[in-house]
Coordinates of C-alpha atoms and ligand atoms in Angstrom, one line a residue:
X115 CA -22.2 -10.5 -2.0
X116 CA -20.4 -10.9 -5.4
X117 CA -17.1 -8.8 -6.5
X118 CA -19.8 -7.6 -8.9
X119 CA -22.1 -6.0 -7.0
X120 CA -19.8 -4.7 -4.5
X121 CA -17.5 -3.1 -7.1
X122 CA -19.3 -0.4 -9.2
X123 CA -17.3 -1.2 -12.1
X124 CA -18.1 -3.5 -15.0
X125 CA -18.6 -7.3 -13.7
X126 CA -16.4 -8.3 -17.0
X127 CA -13.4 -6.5 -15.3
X128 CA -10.0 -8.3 -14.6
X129 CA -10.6 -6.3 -10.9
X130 CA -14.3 -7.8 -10.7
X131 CA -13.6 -11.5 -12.2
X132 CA -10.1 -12.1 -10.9
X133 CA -9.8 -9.8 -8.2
X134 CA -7.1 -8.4 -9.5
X135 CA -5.7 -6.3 -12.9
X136 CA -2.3 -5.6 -14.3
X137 CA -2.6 -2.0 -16.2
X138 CA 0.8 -1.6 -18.5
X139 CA 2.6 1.3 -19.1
X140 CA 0.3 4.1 -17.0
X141 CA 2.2 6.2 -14.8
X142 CA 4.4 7.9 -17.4
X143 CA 8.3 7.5 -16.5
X144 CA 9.1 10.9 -15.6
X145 CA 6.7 11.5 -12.8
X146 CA 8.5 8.6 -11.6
X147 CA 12.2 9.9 -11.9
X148 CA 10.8 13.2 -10.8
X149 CA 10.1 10.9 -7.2
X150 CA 12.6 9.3 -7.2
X151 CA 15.4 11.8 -7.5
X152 CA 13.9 13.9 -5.3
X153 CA 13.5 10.9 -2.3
X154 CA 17.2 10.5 -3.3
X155 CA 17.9 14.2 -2.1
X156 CA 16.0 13.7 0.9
X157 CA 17.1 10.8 1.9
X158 CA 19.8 12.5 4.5
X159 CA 17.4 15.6 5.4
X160 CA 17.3 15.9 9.0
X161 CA 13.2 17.0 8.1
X162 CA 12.8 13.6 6.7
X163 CA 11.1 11.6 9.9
X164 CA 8.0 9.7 8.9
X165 CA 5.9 6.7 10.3
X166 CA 7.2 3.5 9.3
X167 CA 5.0 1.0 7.5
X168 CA 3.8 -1.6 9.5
X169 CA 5.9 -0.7 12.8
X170 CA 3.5 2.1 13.7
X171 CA 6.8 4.0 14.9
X172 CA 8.0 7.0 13.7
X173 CA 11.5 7.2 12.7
X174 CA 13.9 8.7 10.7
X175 CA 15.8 7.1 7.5
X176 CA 17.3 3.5 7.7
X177 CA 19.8 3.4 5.3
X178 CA 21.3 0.3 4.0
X179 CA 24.8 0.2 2.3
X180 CA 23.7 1.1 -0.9
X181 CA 21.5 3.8 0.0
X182 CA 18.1 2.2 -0.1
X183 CA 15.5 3.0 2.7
X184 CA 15.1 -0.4 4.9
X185 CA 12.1 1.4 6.7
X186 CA 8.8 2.1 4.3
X187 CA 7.3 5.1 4.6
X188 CA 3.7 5.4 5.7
X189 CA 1.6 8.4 4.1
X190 CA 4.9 9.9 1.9
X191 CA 2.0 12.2 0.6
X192 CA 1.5 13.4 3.6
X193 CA 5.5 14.8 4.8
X194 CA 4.9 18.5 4.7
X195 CA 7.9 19.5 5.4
X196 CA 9.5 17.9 2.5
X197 CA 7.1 19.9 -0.1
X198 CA 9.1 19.1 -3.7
X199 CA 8.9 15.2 -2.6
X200 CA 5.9 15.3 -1.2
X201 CA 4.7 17.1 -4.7
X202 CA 6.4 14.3 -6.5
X203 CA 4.0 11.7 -4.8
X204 CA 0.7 13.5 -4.8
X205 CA 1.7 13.8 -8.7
X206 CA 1.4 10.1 -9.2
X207 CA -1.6 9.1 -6.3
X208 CA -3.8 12.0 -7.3
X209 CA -2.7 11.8 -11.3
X210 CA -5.4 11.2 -14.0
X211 CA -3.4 8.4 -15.5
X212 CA -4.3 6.4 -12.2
X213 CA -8.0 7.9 -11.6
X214 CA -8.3 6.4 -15.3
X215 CA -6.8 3.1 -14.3
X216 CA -9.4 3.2 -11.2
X217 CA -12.2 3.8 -13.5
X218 CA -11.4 1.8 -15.6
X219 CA -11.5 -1.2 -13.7
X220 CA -13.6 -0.4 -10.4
X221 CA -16.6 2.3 -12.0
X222 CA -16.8 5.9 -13.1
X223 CA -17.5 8.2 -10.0
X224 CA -15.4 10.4 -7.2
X225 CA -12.6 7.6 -5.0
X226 CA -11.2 8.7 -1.6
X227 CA -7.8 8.0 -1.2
X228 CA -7.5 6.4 2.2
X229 CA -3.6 5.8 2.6
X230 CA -0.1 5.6 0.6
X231 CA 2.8 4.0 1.2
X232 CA 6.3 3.9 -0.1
X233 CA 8.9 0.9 -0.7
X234 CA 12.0 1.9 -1.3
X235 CA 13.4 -1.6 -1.5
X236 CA 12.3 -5.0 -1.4
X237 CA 10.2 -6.3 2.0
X238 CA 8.6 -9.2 2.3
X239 CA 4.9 -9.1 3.4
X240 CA 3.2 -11.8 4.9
X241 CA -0.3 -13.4 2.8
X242 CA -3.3 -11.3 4.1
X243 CA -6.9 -9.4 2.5
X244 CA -6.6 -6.1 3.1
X245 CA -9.9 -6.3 4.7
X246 CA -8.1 -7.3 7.8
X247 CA -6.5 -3.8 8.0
X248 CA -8.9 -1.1 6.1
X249 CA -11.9 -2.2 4.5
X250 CA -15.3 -0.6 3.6
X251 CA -18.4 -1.6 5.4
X252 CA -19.7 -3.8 3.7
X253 CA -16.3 -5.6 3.0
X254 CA -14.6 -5.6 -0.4
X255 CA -15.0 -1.3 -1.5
X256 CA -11.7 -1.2 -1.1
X257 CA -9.3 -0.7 -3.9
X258 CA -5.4 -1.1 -3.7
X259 CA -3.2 0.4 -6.6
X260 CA 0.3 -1.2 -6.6
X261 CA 2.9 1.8 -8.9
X262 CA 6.3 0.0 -9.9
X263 CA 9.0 2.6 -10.0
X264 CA 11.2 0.1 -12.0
X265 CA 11.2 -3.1 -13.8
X266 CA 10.4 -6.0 -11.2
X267 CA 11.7 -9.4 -11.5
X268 CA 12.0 -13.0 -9.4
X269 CA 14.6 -11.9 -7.2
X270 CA 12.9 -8.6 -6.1
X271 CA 10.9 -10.8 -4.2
X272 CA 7.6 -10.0 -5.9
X273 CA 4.0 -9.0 -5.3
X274 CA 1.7 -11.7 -5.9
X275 CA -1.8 -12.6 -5.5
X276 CA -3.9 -15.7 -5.0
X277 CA -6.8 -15.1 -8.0
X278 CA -10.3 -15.3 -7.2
X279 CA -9.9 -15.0 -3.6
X280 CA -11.9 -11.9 -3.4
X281 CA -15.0 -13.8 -2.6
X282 CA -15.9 -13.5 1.1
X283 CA -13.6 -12.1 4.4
X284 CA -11.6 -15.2 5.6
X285 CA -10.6 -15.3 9.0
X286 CA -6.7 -14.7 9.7
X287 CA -6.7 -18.3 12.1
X288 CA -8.4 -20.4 9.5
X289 CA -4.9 -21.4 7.2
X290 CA -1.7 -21.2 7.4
X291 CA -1.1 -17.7 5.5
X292 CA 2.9 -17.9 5.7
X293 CA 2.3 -21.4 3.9
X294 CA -1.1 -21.6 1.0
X295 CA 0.2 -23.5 -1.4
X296 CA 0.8 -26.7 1.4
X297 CA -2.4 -25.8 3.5
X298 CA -4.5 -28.8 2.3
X299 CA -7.9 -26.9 3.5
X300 CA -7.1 -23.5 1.4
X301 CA -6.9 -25.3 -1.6
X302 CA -9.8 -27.5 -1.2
X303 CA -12.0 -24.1 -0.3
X304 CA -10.5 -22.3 -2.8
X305 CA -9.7 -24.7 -5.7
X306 CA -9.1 -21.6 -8.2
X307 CA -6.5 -19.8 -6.2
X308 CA -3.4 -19.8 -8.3
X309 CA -0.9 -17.8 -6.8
X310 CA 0.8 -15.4 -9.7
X311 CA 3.8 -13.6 -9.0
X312 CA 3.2 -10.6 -10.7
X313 CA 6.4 -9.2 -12.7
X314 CA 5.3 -5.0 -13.4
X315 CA 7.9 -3.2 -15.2
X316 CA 8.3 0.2 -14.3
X317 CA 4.8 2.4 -14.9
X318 CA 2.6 -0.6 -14.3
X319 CA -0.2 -0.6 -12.1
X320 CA -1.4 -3.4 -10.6
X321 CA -5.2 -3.1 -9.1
X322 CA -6.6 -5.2 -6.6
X323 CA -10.0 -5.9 -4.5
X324 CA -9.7 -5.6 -0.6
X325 CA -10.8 -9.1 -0.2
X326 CA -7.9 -10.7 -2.6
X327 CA -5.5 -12.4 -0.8
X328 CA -2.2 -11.0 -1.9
X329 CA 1.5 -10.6 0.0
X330 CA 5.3 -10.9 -1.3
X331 CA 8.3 -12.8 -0.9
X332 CA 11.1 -12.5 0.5
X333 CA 13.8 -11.0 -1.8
X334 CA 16.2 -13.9 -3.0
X335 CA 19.0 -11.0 -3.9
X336 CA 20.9 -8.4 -1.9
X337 CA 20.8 -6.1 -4.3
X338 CA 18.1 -6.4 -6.4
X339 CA 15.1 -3.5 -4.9
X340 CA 11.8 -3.5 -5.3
X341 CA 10.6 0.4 -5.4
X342 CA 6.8 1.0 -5.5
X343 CA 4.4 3.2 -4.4
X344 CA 1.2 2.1 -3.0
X345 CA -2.1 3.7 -2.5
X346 CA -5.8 2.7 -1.6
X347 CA -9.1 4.2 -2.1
X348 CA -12.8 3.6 -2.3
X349 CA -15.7 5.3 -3.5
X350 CA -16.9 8.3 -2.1
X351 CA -20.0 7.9 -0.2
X352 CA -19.1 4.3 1.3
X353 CA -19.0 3.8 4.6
X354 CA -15.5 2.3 6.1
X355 CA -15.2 -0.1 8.6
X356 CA -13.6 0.5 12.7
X357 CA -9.9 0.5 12.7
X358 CA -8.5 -2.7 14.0
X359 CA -6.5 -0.3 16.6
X360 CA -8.3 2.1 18.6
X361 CA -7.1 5.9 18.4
X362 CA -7.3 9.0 20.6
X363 CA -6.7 10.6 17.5
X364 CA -7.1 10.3 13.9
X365 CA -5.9 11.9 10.9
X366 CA -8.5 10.7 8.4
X367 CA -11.7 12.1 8.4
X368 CA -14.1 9.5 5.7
X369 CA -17.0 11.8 6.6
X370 CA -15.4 14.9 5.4
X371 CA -12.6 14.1 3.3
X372 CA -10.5 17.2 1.8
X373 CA -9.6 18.1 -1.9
X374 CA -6.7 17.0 -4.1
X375 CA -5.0 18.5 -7.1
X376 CA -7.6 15.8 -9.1
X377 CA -11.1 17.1 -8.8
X378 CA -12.6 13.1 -9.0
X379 CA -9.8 12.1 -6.5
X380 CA -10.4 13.5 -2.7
X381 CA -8.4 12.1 0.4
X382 CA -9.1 10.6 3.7
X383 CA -6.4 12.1 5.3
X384 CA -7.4 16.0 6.0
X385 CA -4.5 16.2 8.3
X386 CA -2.6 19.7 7.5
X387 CA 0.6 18.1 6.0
X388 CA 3.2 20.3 7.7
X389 CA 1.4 19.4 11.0
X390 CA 2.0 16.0 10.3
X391 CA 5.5 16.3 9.6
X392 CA 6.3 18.1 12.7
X393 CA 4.1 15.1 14.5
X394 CA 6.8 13.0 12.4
X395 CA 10.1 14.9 13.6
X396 CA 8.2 15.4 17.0
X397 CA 7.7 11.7 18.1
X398 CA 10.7 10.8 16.4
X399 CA 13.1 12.4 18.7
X400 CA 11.4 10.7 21.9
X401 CA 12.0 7.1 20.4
X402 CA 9.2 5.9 23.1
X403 CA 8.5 2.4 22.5
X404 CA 4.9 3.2 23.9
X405 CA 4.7 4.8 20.2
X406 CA 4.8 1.4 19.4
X407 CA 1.7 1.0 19.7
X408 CA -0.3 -1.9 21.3
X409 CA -1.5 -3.2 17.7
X410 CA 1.8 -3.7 16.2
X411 CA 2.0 -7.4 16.5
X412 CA -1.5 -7.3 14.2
X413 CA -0.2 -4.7 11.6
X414 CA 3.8 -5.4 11.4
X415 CA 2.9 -7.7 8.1
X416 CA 6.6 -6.4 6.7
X417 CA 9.6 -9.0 7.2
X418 CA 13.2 -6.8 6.2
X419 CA 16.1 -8.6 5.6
X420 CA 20.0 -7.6 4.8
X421 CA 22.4 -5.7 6.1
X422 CA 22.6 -3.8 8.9
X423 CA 21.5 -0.3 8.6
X424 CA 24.1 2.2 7.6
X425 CA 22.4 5.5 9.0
Ligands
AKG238 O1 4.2 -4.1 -1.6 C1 4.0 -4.9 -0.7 O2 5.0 -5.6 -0.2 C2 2.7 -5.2 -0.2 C3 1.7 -4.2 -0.3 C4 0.4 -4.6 0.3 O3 0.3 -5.8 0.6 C5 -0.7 -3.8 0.6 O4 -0.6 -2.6 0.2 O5 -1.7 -4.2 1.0

């Protein structure tokens, strides 16, 4: 199936063609300050335990020497117990600003959002589709939403995408995903797969199709961060796809989504907040590596570098 017909939007889109879009200047810079003063004042709360991105453990705050967060938080919308920052989030994933950018690109209609994440410096992730993770069912419904909180350049180690990959689901073992542009094979199957290093300056959004192959590199500077804020959604009504790890229990519910403060904008996660928070402060204390989880070799895409933590 086509990006065309599996997107509802206009086949003409940037999204639909490309599998990808760059939308300048939409998050207006204040909801961003507003975040990111207020994850500043957080950053040393002793209620500020979250699950990490990609580790699947929960933890509290890894500080480097200048203050930035090493670990990136899974869900930052959903910290209950930190109610100004987690106000400061929902203000951005659940804004109009980005339900326009969404419509814009991917169709008119109602989105879940399924996840959110927050970088506050720069990781490097590994090549994948998102599909591999979280996908719709059929593949490719799912829409990621890249928010830069400042102006990103070369040494952030930036987002980029390979264009028009957003064809079919490849299979993890079928190229070398830490090296494309030398796997002979990727480029003769997919001959128009520039990889662009995308450069957002601070308010940019960058869309992109579940099926797009996309990662980041490795941050050539020490000091140089790369703050974003990441969310993905799909339209309500589509089915979504088995988790690649099996849980007991699961905070989303995709049959029965709950509200958000934007009536077109509802969210997977139904979980009460401040019960997830104390989840968070709960199974950080215990530091079990059975928290781990048995999938983390499959979702720990992340690769942080630098200094030792400072916290
Ligand atoms: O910001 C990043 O490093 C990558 C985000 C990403 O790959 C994703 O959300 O799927």
């Amino acid at each position: 199936m086509g990006p065309a017909t599996r997107l509802a939007g206009n086949p003409a889109t940037s999204l639909a063609r490309n599998g990808y879009a760059v939308i300048k200047g939409a998050i207006p810079s204040e909801r961003i300050n507003a975040l990111l003063a207020s994850l500043e004042r957080i950053k040393r709360s002793r209620r500020f335990r979250f699950r990490a991105q990609g580790t699947n453990s929960f933890e509290s705050p890894n500080l480097d020497v200048q203050g930035n967060l090493r670990n990136s938080i899974h869900n930052p919308h959903l910290l209950g117990a930190l109610p100004a920052f987690r106000k400061t989030v929902e203000a951005i994933i659940f804004s109009d600003q980005l339900y326009r950018c969404l419509c814009q690109e991917a169709g008119e209609g109602v989105y879940v959002n399924w996840q959110t994440m927050l970088f506050d410096r720069s990781v490097g992730t590994k090549n994948h589709q998102d599909s591999w993770y979280l996908d719709t069912d059929p593949p490719g419904g799912v829409i990621g939403a890249w928010i830069a909180l400042e102006d990103i350049s070369m040494e952030c180690g930036p987002f980029k995408i390979y264009e028009r990959t957003n064809k079919a689901r490849i299979d993890p073992s079928d190229y070398d995903f830490s090296d494309l542009e030398h796997d002979q094979a990727f480029q003769r199957d997919h001959p128009e797969a520039r990889c662009v290093r995308l450069l957002p300056a601070k308010g940019d959004v960058i869309l992109w199709d579940s099926l797009l192959v996309h990662g980041a590199d490795m941050p050539t500077s020490d000091v140089k961060t790369r703050k974003s804020l990441t969310a993905h959604f799909y339209h309500l009504g589509k089915a979504v796809q088995d988790q690649p790890i099996k849980r007991s229990f699961s905070i989303y519910d995709h049959r029965a989504p709950a509200k958000s403060r934007h009536r077109n904008i509802l969210k997977a996660a139904t979980i009460n907040p401040l019960v997830y928070s104390s989840l968070c402060i709960g199974l950080a204390a215990f530091k079990s590596p059975a928290l781990v989880g048995r999938g983390n070799e499959l979702t720990e895409i992340r690769t942080v570098v630098g200094d030792r933590a400072a916290v």
